[in-house]
Amino acid sequence: MTVAPHKKAKALKPNSRRPAKELCSECGLCDTYYIHYVKEACAFLNQQIAELEQQAHGRSRDLNKEDDWYFGVHQDMMAAQKKQPIEGAQWTGIVSTIACEMLNRGLVEGVVCVQNTEQDRFQPMPVIARTPEEVLAAKVNKPTLSPNLSVLEEIERSQMKRLLVIGVGCQIQALRAVEKELGLEKLYVLGTPCVDNVTRAGLQKFLETTSKSPDTVVHYEFMQDFRVHFKHEDGSLEKVPFFGLKTNQLKDVFAPSCMSCFDYVNSLADLVVGYMGAPFGWQWIVVRNQTGQEMLDLVQDQLNTQPVTSEGNRKQAVQNSIPAYDQGVTLPMWAAKLMGVVIEKIGPKGLEYARFSIDSHFTRNYLYLKRNHPQKLDDHVPEYAQKIVEQYKLPQ
Ligand code: FAD
Ligand code: SF4
């Protein structure tokens, strides 16, 4: 029997080695003997989204189609919400519900997901859940870098053959790159969009700078109404307008990996569940391939759905936000609130809001990379992202 090269290379597993250095997103691959593949697999060392799209979906983005630049390869998109939301989920719990159904119906033997530690609700603890209860214990975002792939060796040890992995873009890129080495009969990938992630220390700074009661926050989201919504332990909701964030203090809070990421929409997952392309209160579903459709079919009868819509024009708002962010402008709270109200009334909605968010982050990240890692610019920015950035005038 031939031994896979990564197993022979077990000695290569130093816990602290992270070849992507400061750009490492702590995806977990380097905690395993799959570190053997890191140079090809790491999303920050080898940007290969188009090749991996071809492998996962049978085609890569069509660069003549603007929807493909923005939302990636897809065969369907919709807004959805659970008829009976899961209490305490990030949104209505579509992600957890799909994972539970897949276990209940025996489609998979395990689900890679992220619970939290006993001491800290925001400290991620990746696990392979084998029961719906264990999946439900992973509901709600841990808004921090999470080493999801650190459980990869356990998959091989457990001899599982059918697996669902839930994860964000950088984790899924590395996973797709080593997929063939995992010895699985079937891998399902359920992704969420992801942006502006932070280390646990960075999260603390964000909460302390932005919320009135950082210690009681149980959940937060950057919402489509241009406000951050913090939910507190007592059920109360605190809303802070984006334009009132203390940008000058928060500029270095986001992880360098996230400041140089162009895979906001999780291009390589079979099915993506987020919110930003949907009306307020609804989740946004992107079906990338037939496997994704099969996963969605499992829960279709538990969902209300409606077609995606698009309203407004984001371009001027994005152009204005580029120098404002660059110079760390913070508005006084009264002006920030007023601006939030105005932009909510006349600003982009539905898919146009998603484009607004993608444009704002890609232009910011392009500038970050150009200034801090200019040698990476050509290879690291995918062609679709270059097309998006080229629509705007950037400062030097
Ligand atoms: P739930 O049923 O509550 O399940 C949440 C799932 O997320 C769990 O299975 C858990 O394993 C997984 N998870 C939790 N934390 C992490 C983590 N750190 N890394 C990987 N997986 C994790 N959507 C957008 O449209 N725009 C965004 O900008 C956006 N940013 C996000 C940033 C982060 C860090 C994360 C984790 C998600 C983000 N999402 C974003 C997705 C969105 O917030 C919801 O997670 C998604 O809509 C699913 O909601 P739900 O109620 O179905 O999830
Ligand atoms: Fe390793 Fe993942 Fe960090 Fe890349 S992002 S260096 S693969 S842990």
Tab-separated table of C-alpha atoms and ligand atoms in Angstrom:
chain	number	residue	atom	x	y	z
A	1	MET	CA	0.000	0.000	0.000
A	2	THR	CA	1.360	3.445	-0.856
A	3	VAL	CA	1.452	5.982	1.943
A	4	ALA	CA	0.114	9.480	1.179
A	5	PRO	CA	2.979	11.997	1.134
A	6	HIS	CA	1.511	14.117	3.928
A	7	LYS	CA	1.552	11.133	6.292
A	8	LYS	CA	5.189	10.454	5.556
A	9	ALA	CA	5.739	14.130	6.260
A	10	LYS	CA	4.328	13.966	9.780
A	11	ALA	CA	7.615	15.335	11.071
A	12	LEU	CA	6.780	18.554	9.249
A	13	LYS	CA	4.101	19.419	11.786
A	14	PRO	CA	5.497	22.151	13.957
A	15	ASN	CA	2.570	23.728	15.764
A	16	SER	CA	3.713	27.264	15.357
A	17	ARG	CA	4.629	27.259	11.655
A	18	ARG	CA	2.501	29.513	9.498
A	19	PRO	CA	4.070	30.037	6.064
A	20	ALA	CA	1.638	32.850	5.214
A	21	LYS	CA	3.120	34.744	8.213
A	22	GLU	CA	1.140	37.910	9.047
A	23	LEU	CA	-1.405	37.107	6.327
A	24	CYS	CA	-2.300	33.797	7.983
A	25	SER	CA	-6.024	33.530	8.771
A	26	GLU	CA	-5.475	30.636	11.194
A	27	CYS	CA	-7.590	28.354	9.024
A	28	GLY	CA	-6.179	25.329	10.876
A	29	LEU	CA	-4.521	23.488	7.968
A	30	CYS	CA	-1.066	24.077	9.433
A	31	ASP	CA	-2.102	22.427	12.711
A	32	THR	CA	-2.304	19.123	10.839
A	33	TYR	CA	0.021	17.009	8.755
A	34	TYR	CA	-1.720	18.469	5.701
A	35	ILE	CA	0.710	21.340	6.225
A	36	HIS	CA	2.667	19.299	3.707
A	37	TYR	CA	0.414	20.898	1.036
A	38	VAL	CA	0.442	24.419	2.413
A	39	LYS	CA	2.297	26.117	-0.438
A	40	GLU	CA	-0.345	25.020	-2.931
A	41	ALA	CA	-3.337	25.017	-0.568
A	42	CYS	CA	-3.065	28.214	1.486
A	43	ALA	CA	-5.437	30.909	0.221
A	44	PHE	CA	-2.850	33.585	1.015
A	45	LEU	CA	0.130	31.874	-0.637
A	46	ASN	CA	-1.537	30.564	-3.779
A	47	GLN	CA	-4.661	32.282	-5.062
A	48	GLN	CA	-6.267	29.688	-7.360
A	49	ILE	CA	-9.981	30.413	-7.155
A	50	ALA	CA	-10.629	29.964	-10.910
A	51	GLU	CA	-8.940	26.529	-10.999
A	52	LEU	CA	-10.733	25.352	-7.872
A	53	GLU	CA	-14.097	26.652	-9.185
A	54	GLN	CA	-13.552	24.484	-12.238
A	55	GLN	CA	-12.849	21.500	-9.970
A	56	ALA	CA	-15.810	22.093	-7.631
A	57	HIS	CA	-18.475	23.469	-9.992
A	58	GLY	CA	-17.374	22.306	-13.439
A	59	ARG	CA	-16.714	25.901	-14.561
A	60	SER	CA	-15.110	29.097	-13.335
A	61	ARG	CA	-16.669	32.574	-13.294
A	62	ASP	CA	-17.769	33.937	-16.686
A	63	LEU	CA	-15.947	37.285	-16.788
A	64	ASN	CA	-18.449	38.635	-19.318
A	65	LYS	CA	-21.212	38.400	-16.725
A	66	GLU	CA	-21.222	41.033	-13.986
A	67	ASP	CA	-23.245	38.805	-11.658
A	68	ASP	CA	-20.459	36.203	-11.862
A	69	TRP	CA	-17.791	38.784	-10.867
A	70	TYR	CA	-19.789	39.621	-7.799
A	71	PHE	CA	-21.510	36.451	-6.652
A	72	GLY	CA	-19.360	33.706	-8.209
A	73	VAL	CA	-20.511	30.617	-10.107
A	74	HIS	CA	-24.181	30.026	-9.330
A	75	GLN	CA	-27.238	28.311	-10.730
A	76	ASP	CA	-29.801	29.893	-8.430
A	77	MET	CA	-30.172	32.650	-5.850
A	78	MET	CA	-33.031	33.555	-3.520
A	79	ALA	CA	-34.019	35.162	-0.241
A	80	ALA	CA	-35.234	32.747	2.442
A	81	GLN	CA	-36.133	32.499	6.081
A	82	LYS	CA	-37.078	29.570	8.262
A	83	LYS	CA	-40.809	29.363	8.977
A	84	GLN	CA	-39.795	28.506	12.529
A	85	PRO	CA	-36.470	30.189	13.264
A	86	ILE	CA	-33.991	28.467	15.569
A	87	GLU	CA	-33.776	30.458	18.799
A	88	GLY	CA	-30.278	31.856	19.280
A	89	ALA	CA	-29.055	31.195	15.702
A	90	GLN	CA	-27.209	33.975	13.874
A	91	TRP	CA	-30.205	34.630	11.590
A	92	THR	CA	-33.013	32.096	11.269
A	93	GLY	CA	-30.756	29.024	11.494
A	94	ILE	CA	-30.851	27.760	7.900
A	95	VAL	CA	-27.222	26.609	8.176
A	96	SER	CA	-27.806	24.563	11.332
A	97	THR	CA	-31.039	23.133	9.939
A	98	ILE	CA	-29.399	21.855	6.746
A	99	ALA	CA	-26.592	20.260	8.789
A	100	CYS	CA	-29.068	18.544	11.159
A	101	GLU	CA	-31.120	17.214	8.228
A	102	MET	CA	-28.009	15.798	6.575
A	103	LEU	CA	-27.119	13.901	9.747
A	104	ASN	CA	-30.702	12.787	10.405
A	105	ARG	CA	-31.066	11.385	6.900
A	106	GLY	CA	-27.688	9.627	7.035
A	107	LEU	CA	-26.263	11.629	4.127
A	108	VAL	CA	-23.174	12.398	6.199
A	109	GLU	CA	-21.506	10.844	9.227
A	110	GLY	CA	-20.100	14.081	10.574
A	111	VAL	CA	-20.261	17.889	10.287
A	112	VAL	CA	-17.272	20.180	10.736
A	113	CYS	CA	-18.593	23.228	12.581
A	114	VAL	CA	-17.551	25.683	15.304
A	115	GLN	CA	-18.720	25.528	18.879
A	116	ASN	CA	-17.380	27.889	21.554
A	117	THR	CA	-15.341	27.130	24.662
A	118	GLU	CA	-17.062	26.867	28.043
A	119	GLN	CA	-15.338	29.997	29.353
A	120	ASP	CA	-15.897	32.309	26.375
A	121	ARG	CA	-18.902	32.485	24.046
A	122	PHE	CA	-16.791	34.029	21.252
A	123	GLN	CA	-13.757	31.713	21.471
A	124	PRO	CA	-14.087	29.305	18.539
A	125	MET	CA	-13.751	25.554	19.118
A	126	PRO	CA	-13.943	23.571	15.865
A	127	VAL	CA	-15.482	20.108	16.201
A	128	ILE	CA	-16.766	17.247	14.088
A	129	ALA	CA	-20.391	17.034	15.172
A	130	ARG	CA	-21.941	13.594	14.916
A	131	THR	CA	-25.425	14.429	16.269
A	132	PRO	CA	-27.934	17.232	15.634
A	133	GLU	CA	-27.436	18.350	19.259
A	134	GLU	CA	-23.737	18.891	18.599
A	135	VAL	CA	-24.564	20.855	15.423
A	136	LEU	CA	-27.025	23.038	17.329
A	137	ALA	CA	-24.360	23.705	19.957
A	138	ALA	CA	-22.389	25.358	17.125
A	139	LYS	CA	-25.174	27.768	16.069
A	140	VAL	CA	-24.433	31.533	15.936
A	141	ASN	CA	-21.261	33.183	14.552
A	142	LYS	CA	-18.066	33.195	16.543
A	143	PRO	CA	-16.924	36.416	14.855
A	144	THR	CA	-13.246	35.520	15.130
A	145	LEU	CA	-10.638	33.658	13.070
A	146	SER	CA	-11.369	29.988	13.609
A	147	PRO	CA	-9.008	27.042	12.882
A	148	ASN	CA	-11.771	24.863	11.351
A	149	LEU	CA	-9.335	22.693	9.399
A	150	SER	CA	-7.479	21.677	12.560
A	151	VAL	CA	-9.882	18.699	12.738
A	152	LEU	CA	-8.769	17.268	9.381
A	153	GLU	CA	-6.566	14.540	10.881
A	154	GLU	CA	-9.479	13.401	13.028
A	155	ILE	CA	-11.537	12.826	9.876
A	156	GLU	CA	-8.980	10.396	8.578
A	157	ARG	CA	-8.601	8.675	11.950
A	158	SER	CA	-12.369	8.235	12.308
A	159	GLN	CA	-12.535	6.702	8.808
A	160	MET	CA	-15.551	8.817	7.942
A	161	LYS	CA	-16.465	8.636	4.291
A	162	ARG	CA	-19.238	11.231	4.015
A	163	LEU	CA	-18.718	14.651	5.506
A	164	LEU	CA	-20.245	18.128	5.586
A	165	VAL	CA	-17.928	21.055	6.232
A	166	ILE	CA	-19.340	24.447	7.268
A	167	GLY	CA	-16.868	27.280	6.871
A	168	VAL	CA	-15.779	30.665	5.524
A	169	GLY	CA	-13.897	31.343	2.272
A	170	CYS	CA	-10.246	30.959	3.303
A	171	GLN	CA	-10.980	27.708	5.135
A	172	ILE	CA	-12.884	26.360	2.137
A	173	GLN	CA	-10.150	27.310	-0.361
A	174	ALA	CA	-7.577	25.285	1.587
A	175	LEU	CA	-10.087	22.457	2.058
A	176	ARG	CA	-10.828	22.231	-1.684
A	177	ALA	CA	-7.111	22.156	-2.403
A	178	VAL	CA	-6.593	19.061	-0.208
A	179	GLU	CA	-10.035	17.500	-0.801
A	180	LYS	CA	-8.649	14.615	-2.845
A	181	GLU	CA	-6.241	13.632	-0.068
A	182	LEU	CA	-8.963	13.188	2.581
A	183	GLY	CA	-10.086	9.735	1.459
A	184	LEU	CA	-13.775	10.747	1.428
A	185	GLU	CA	-16.470	9.306	-0.810
A	186	LYS	CA	-18.454	12.519	-0.667
A	187	LEU	CA	-17.690	15.997	0.652
A	188	TYR	CA	-20.466	18.567	1.008
A	189	VAL	CA	-19.506	22.205	1.571
A	190	LEU	CA	-21.878	24.707	3.164
A	191	GLY	CA	-20.318	28.163	3.208
A	192	THR	CA	-21.082	31.559	4.642
A	193	PRO	CA	-19.827	34.857	3.249
A	194	CYS	CA	-17.196	36.422	5.488
A	195	VAL	CA	-15.518	39.794	5.826
A	196	ASP	CA	-13.625	41.868	8.418
A	197	ASN	CA	-12.846	38.996	10.745
A	198	VAL	CA	-10.674	39.556	13.799
A	199	THR	CA	-8.569	37.751	16.367
A	200	ARG	CA	-10.193	37.246	19.776
A	201	ALA	CA	-8.196	40.253	21.098
A	202	GLY	CA	-9.285	42.330	18.089
A	203	LEU	CA	-12.910	41.420	18.761
A	204	GLN	CA	-12.577	42.679	22.317
A	205	LYS	CA	-11.226	45.998	21.052
A	206	PHE	CA	-14.059	46.271	18.520
A	207	LEU	CA	-16.702	45.572	21.187
A	208	GLU	CA	-15.134	47.987	23.661
A	209	THR	CA	-14.794	50.751	21.071
A	210	THR	CA	-18.268	50.349	19.601
A	211	SER	CA	-20.776	48.918	22.107
A	212	LYS	CA	-22.057	50.575	25.278
A	213	SER	CA	-21.926	47.225	27.100
A	214	PRO	CA	-19.221	45.034	25.511
A	215	ASP	CA	-19.406	42.242	28.106
A	216	THR	CA	-23.079	41.453	27.541
A	217	VAL	CA	-23.006	41.207	23.723
A	218	VAL	CA	-24.156	37.729	22.637
A	219	HIS	CA	-24.462	38.340	18.905
A	220	TYR	CA	-23.805	41.120	16.392
A	221	GLU	CA	-24.129	41.742	12.688
A	222	PHE	CA	-23.355	44.560	10.211
A	223	MET	CA	-26.931	44.910	8.925
A	224	GLN	CA	-28.415	45.980	5.607
A	225	ASP	CA	-29.841	49.104	7.315
A	226	PHE	CA	-26.256	50.470	7.573
A	227	ARG	CA	-26.099	49.875	11.322
A	228	VAL	CA	-24.295	47.357	13.511
A	229	HIS	CA	-26.917	45.509	15.586
A	230	PHE	CA	-25.661	44.248	18.947
A	231	LYS	CA	-27.911	41.810	20.804
A	232	HIS	CA	-27.328	41.739	24.559
A	233	GLU	CA	-27.841	39.004	27.189
A	234	ASP	CA	-31.119	40.600	28.359
A	235	GLY	CA	-32.507	40.490	24.806
A	236	SER	CA	-32.114	44.237	24.199
A	237	LEU	CA	-30.887	45.516	20.838
A	238	GLU	CA	-28.277	48.265	20.442
A	239	LYS	CA	-27.836	49.857	16.997
A	240	VAL	CA	-24.738	51.826	15.992
A	241	PRO	CA	-24.614	53.500	12.548
A	242	PHE	CA	-21.698	52.352	10.313
A	243	PHE	CA	-20.839	55.981	9.671
A	244	GLY	CA	-20.355	56.558	13.405
A	245	LEU	CA	-17.771	53.781	13.856
A	246	LYS	CA	-14.476	55.023	15.238
A	247	THR	CA	-12.640	54.192	12.030
A	248	ASN	CA	-9.389	55.765	13.199
A	249	GLN	CA	-9.247	53.394	16.205
A	250	LEU	CA	-10.579	50.397	14.341
A	251	LYS	CA	-8.329	50.559	11.298
A	252	ASP	CA	-5.880	47.964	12.582
A	253	VAL	CA	-8.486	45.752	14.280
A	254	PHE	CA	-9.303	43.605	11.249
A	255	ALA	CA	-6.903	40.699	10.650
A	256	PRO	CA	-4.363	41.345	7.845
A	257	SER	CA	-5.671	38.152	6.163
A	258	CYS	CA	-9.145	39.703	5.939
A	259	MET	CA	-7.706	43.012	4.706
A	260	SER	CA	-6.223	41.115	1.763
A	261	CYS	CA	-9.104	38.731	1.028
A	262	PHE	CA	-11.113	38.796	-2.220
A	263	ASP	CA	-13.322	35.797	-1.523
A	264	TYR	CA	-16.110	37.542	0.377
A	265	VAL	CA	-18.828	35.311	-1.163
A	266	ASN	CA	-17.172	31.929	-0.516
A	267	SER	CA	-16.668	31.016	-4.176
A	268	LEU	CA	-15.890	27.337	-3.622
A	269	ALA	CA	-18.771	26.192	-1.390
A	270	ASP	CA	-21.573	24.119	-2.926
A	271	LEU	CA	-24.176	26.267	-1.176
A	272	VAL	CA	-23.730	29.683	0.460
A	273	VAL	CA	-26.014	31.096	3.157
A	274	GLY	CA	-25.545	34.743	4.129
A	275	TYR	CA	-27.797	37.783	4.352
A	276	MET	CA	-26.365	40.673	2.390
A	277	GLY	CA	-28.172	40.095	-0.941
A	278	ALA	CA	-31.585	39.725	0.735
A	279	PRO	CA	-34.125	42.202	2.139
A	280	PHE	CA	-33.716	43.106	5.801
A	281	GLY	CA	-34.698	40.141	8.035
A	282	TRP	CA	-34.175	37.535	5.292
A	283	GLN	CA	-31.237	35.257	4.525
A	284	TRP	CA	-29.530	35.148	1.131
A	285	ILE	CA	-28.982	31.794	-0.544
A	286	VAL	CA	-26.594	31.137	-3.429
A	287	VAL	CA	-26.745	27.679	-4.998
A	288	ARG	CA	-23.461	27.080	-6.810
A	289	ASN	CA	-23.904	23.537	-8.150
A	290	GLN	CA	-26.110	20.438	-8.072
A	291	THR	CA	-24.719	19.276	-4.719
A	292	GLY	CA	-25.751	22.641	-3.262
A	293	GLN	CA	-29.246	22.242	-4.733
A	294	GLU	CA	-29.562	18.787	-3.129
A	295	MET	CA	-28.623	20.270	0.242
A	296	LEU	CA	-31.167	23.061	-0.105
A	297	ASP	CA	-33.903	20.616	-1.211
A	298	LEU	CA	-33.620	18.877	2.175
A	299	VAL	CA	-35.034	21.916	3.987
A	300	GLN	CA	-37.143	23.570	1.286
A	301	ASP	CA	-40.437	22.693	3.049
A	302	GLN	CA	-39.199	24.454	6.211
A	303	LEU	CA	-38.516	27.744	4.381
A	304	ASN	CA	-40.393	30.774	3.126
A	305	THR	CA	-38.638	32.002	-0.015
A	306	GLN	CA	-38.847	34.951	-2.402
A	307	PRO	CA	-36.841	35.997	-5.477
A	308	VAL	CA	-33.826	38.266	-4.983
A	309	THR	CA	-34.321	41.921	-5.947
A	310	SER	CA	-32.016	44.868	-6.551
A	311	GLU	CA	-32.695	48.573	-5.957
A	312	GLY	CA	-30.708	51.833	-6.029
A	313	ASN	CA	-27.233	52.672	-7.258
A	314	ARG	CA	-24.221	52.038	-5.036
A	315	LYS	CA	-21.487	53.623	-7.140
A	316	GLN	CA	-21.345	57.154	-5.664
A	317	ALA	CA	-21.654	55.893	-2.084
A	318	VAL	CA	-18.744	53.499	-2.643
A	319	GLN	CA	-16.613	56.195	-4.294
A	320	ASN	CA	-17.274	58.575	-1.373
A	321	SER	CA	-16.460	55.917	1.201
A	322	ILE	CA	-12.988	55.180	-0.231
A	323	PRO	CA	-11.182	58.386	0.884
A	324	ALA	CA	-13.328	58.626	4.042
A	325	TYR	CA	-12.133	55.203	5.203
A	326	ASP	CA	-8.599	55.871	4.021
A	327	GLN	CA	-8.383	59.021	6.124
A	328	GLY	CA	-10.124	57.432	9.113
A	329	VAL	CA	-12.973	59.958	9.120
A	330	THR	CA	-15.452	59.558	12.023
A	331	LEU	CA	-18.662	61.568	11.983
A	332	PRO	CA	-20.225	62.952	15.167
A	333	MET	CA	-22.984	60.548	16.299
A	334	TRP	CA	-25.899	62.884	15.374
A	335	ALA	CA	-24.563	63.226	11.819
A	336	ALA	CA	-23.857	59.493	11.580
A	337	LYS	CA	-27.432	58.694	12.649
A	338	LEU	CA	-28.868	61.185	10.179
A	339	MET	CA	-26.745	59.809	7.362
A	340	GLY	CA	-27.824	56.264	8.302
A	341	VAL	CA	-31.505	57.243	8.079
A	342	VAL	CA	-31.078	58.998	4.718
A	343	ILE	CA	-29.023	56.227	3.137
A	344	GLU	CA	-31.415	53.558	4.416
A	345	LYS	CA	-34.266	55.361	2.604
A	346	ILE	CA	-32.511	56.052	-0.695
A	347	GLY	CA	-29.513	53.706	-0.582
A	348	PRO	CA	-28.842	50.385	-2.304
A	349	LYS	CA	-31.016	47.399	-1.393
A	350	GLY	CA	-31.022	43.649	-2.054
A	351	LEU	CA	-28.311	42.553	-4.503
A	352	GLU	CA	-27.244	46.196	-4.922
A	353	TYR	CA	-26.486	46.339	-1.185
A	354	ALA	CA	-24.366	43.177	-1.580
A	355	ARG	CA	-22.502	44.847	-4.470
A	356	PHE	CA	-22.037	47.966	-2.302
A	357	SER	CA	-20.456	45.884	0.441
A	358	ILE	CA	-18.263	43.894	-1.985
A	359	ASP	CA	-17.080	47.060	-3.785
A	360	SER	CA	-16.265	48.868	-0.506
A	361	HIS	CA	-14.264	45.931	0.832
A	362	PHE	CA	-12.461	45.028	-2.403
A	363	THR	CA	-11.316	48.633	-3.007
A	364	ARG	CA	-10.141	48.917	0.598
A	365	ASN	CA	-8.356	45.550	0.431
A	366	TYR	CA	-6.756	46.342	-2.916
A	367	LEU	CA	-5.266	49.511	-1.412
A	368	TYR	CA	-4.114	47.599	1.664
A	369	LEU	CA	-2.335	45.009	-0.455
A	370	LYS	CA	-0.809	47.615	-2.762
A	371	ARG	CA	0.637	49.502	0.175
A	372	ASN	CA	1.669	46.617	2.402
A	373	HIS	CA	2.392	43.688	0.078
A	374	PRO	CA	2.893	45.213	-3.394
A	375	GLN	CA	4.775	42.129	-4.613
A	376	LYS	CA	1.586	40.044	-4.107
A	377	LEU	CA	-0.750	42.341	-6.022
A	378	ASP	CA	-0.553	40.637	-9.446
A	379	ASP	CA	-1.020	37.047	-8.312
A	380	HIS	CA	-3.227	37.502	-5.274
A	381	VAL	CA	-6.037	39.635	-6.748
A	382	PRO	CA	-8.302	37.427	-8.889
A	383	GLU	CA	-9.363	38.767	-12.295
A	384	TYR	CA	-12.995	39.268	-11.222
A	385	ALA	CA	-11.838	41.397	-8.286
A	386	GLN	CA	-9.622	43.501	-10.541
A	387	LYS	CA	-12.652	44.220	-12.712
A	388	ILE	CA	-14.623	45.309	-9.659
A	389	VAL	CA	-11.852	47.573	-8.349
A	390	GLU	CA	-11.241	49.145	-11.781
A	391	GLN	CA	-14.683	50.760	-11.609
A	392	TYR	CA	-13.405	53.237	-8.989
A	393	LYS	CA	-10.820	55.977	-8.648
A	394	LEU	CA	-8.421	55.015	-5.875
A	395	PRO	CA	-6.045	57.288	-3.934
A	396	GLN	CA	-2.320	56.544	-4.251
B	1	FAD	P1	-26.525	29.365	12.272
B	1	FAD	O1	-27.549	28.284	12.120
B	1	FAD	O2	-26.524	30.198	13.496
B	1	FAD	O3	-25.087	28.671	12.101
B	1	FAD	C1	-23.896	29.420	12.076
B	1	FAD	C2	-22.784	28.499	11.573
B	1	FAD	O4	-21.601	29.300	11.422
B	1	FAD	C3	-22.449	27.380	12.549
B	1	FAD	O5	-22.660	26.139	11.917
B	1	FAD	C4	-20.947	27.550	12.854
B	1	FAD	O6	-20.256	26.324	12.706
B	1	FAD	C5	-20.479	28.523	11.770
B	1	FAD	N1	-19.466	29.453	12.274
B	1	FAD	C6	-19.567	30.244	13.369
B	1	FAD	N2	-18.462	30.989	13.515
B	1	FAD	C7	-17.626	30.644	12.498
B	1	FAD	C8	-16.317	31.062	12.117
B	1	FAD	N3	-15.648	32.007	12.792
B	1	FAD	N4	-15.743	30.485	11.024
B	1	FAD	C9	-16.418	29.539	10.318
B	1	FAD	N5	-17.665	29.122	10.616
B	1	FAD	C10	-18.267	29.671	11.697
B	1	FAD	N6	-23.014	37.028	5.704
B	1	FAD	C11	-23.161	38.076	4.833
B	1	FAD	O7	-24.099	38.079	4.044
B	1	FAD	N7	-22.279	39.131	4.851
B	1	FAD	C12	-21.219	39.172	5.712
B	1	FAD	O8	-20.457	40.144	5.703
B	1	FAD	C13	-21.008	38.067	6.599
B	1	FAD	N8	-19.937	38.044	7.440
B	1	FAD	C14	-19.725	36.914	8.233
B	1	FAD	C15	-18.576	36.832	9.032
B	1	FAD	C16	-18.310	35.668	9.783
B	1	FAD	C17	-17.057	35.581	10.606
B	1	FAD	C18	-19.224	34.571	9.763
B	1	FAD	C19	-18.959	33.299	10.560
B	1	FAD	C20	-20.378	34.671	8.993
B	1	FAD	C21	-20.639	35.828	8.219
B	1	FAD	N9	-21.783	35.931	7.408
B	1	FAD	C22	-21.960	36.994	6.562
B	1	FAD	C23	-22.828	34.868	7.425
B	1	FAD	C24	-24.012	35.226	8.347
B	1	FAD	O9	-23.607	36.040	9.416
B	1	FAD	C25	-24.651	33.948	8.955
B	1	FAD	O10	-23.638	33.143	9.522
B	1	FAD	C26	-25.330	33.111	7.920
B	1	FAD	O11	-26.339	33.865	7.290
B	1	FAD	C27	-25.947	31.859	8.557
B	1	FAD	O12	-26.921	32.202	9.487
B	1	FAD	P2	-27.754	31.023	10.215
B	1	FAD	O13	-28.715	31.616	11.179
B	1	FAD	O14	-28.286	30.121	9.143
B	1	FAD	O15	-26.546	30.295	10.973
B	2	SF4	FE1	-1.571	27.684	7.170
B	2	SF4	FE2	-4.188	28.320	6.911
B	2	SF4	FE3	-2.421	30.080	7.954
B	2	SF4	FE4	-2.333	29.520	5.332
B	2	SF4	S1	-4.048	30.529	6.415
B	2	SF4	S2	-0.571	29.669	6.743
B	2	SF4	S3	-2.890	27.322	5.340
B	2	SF4	S4	-3.034	28.095	8.870
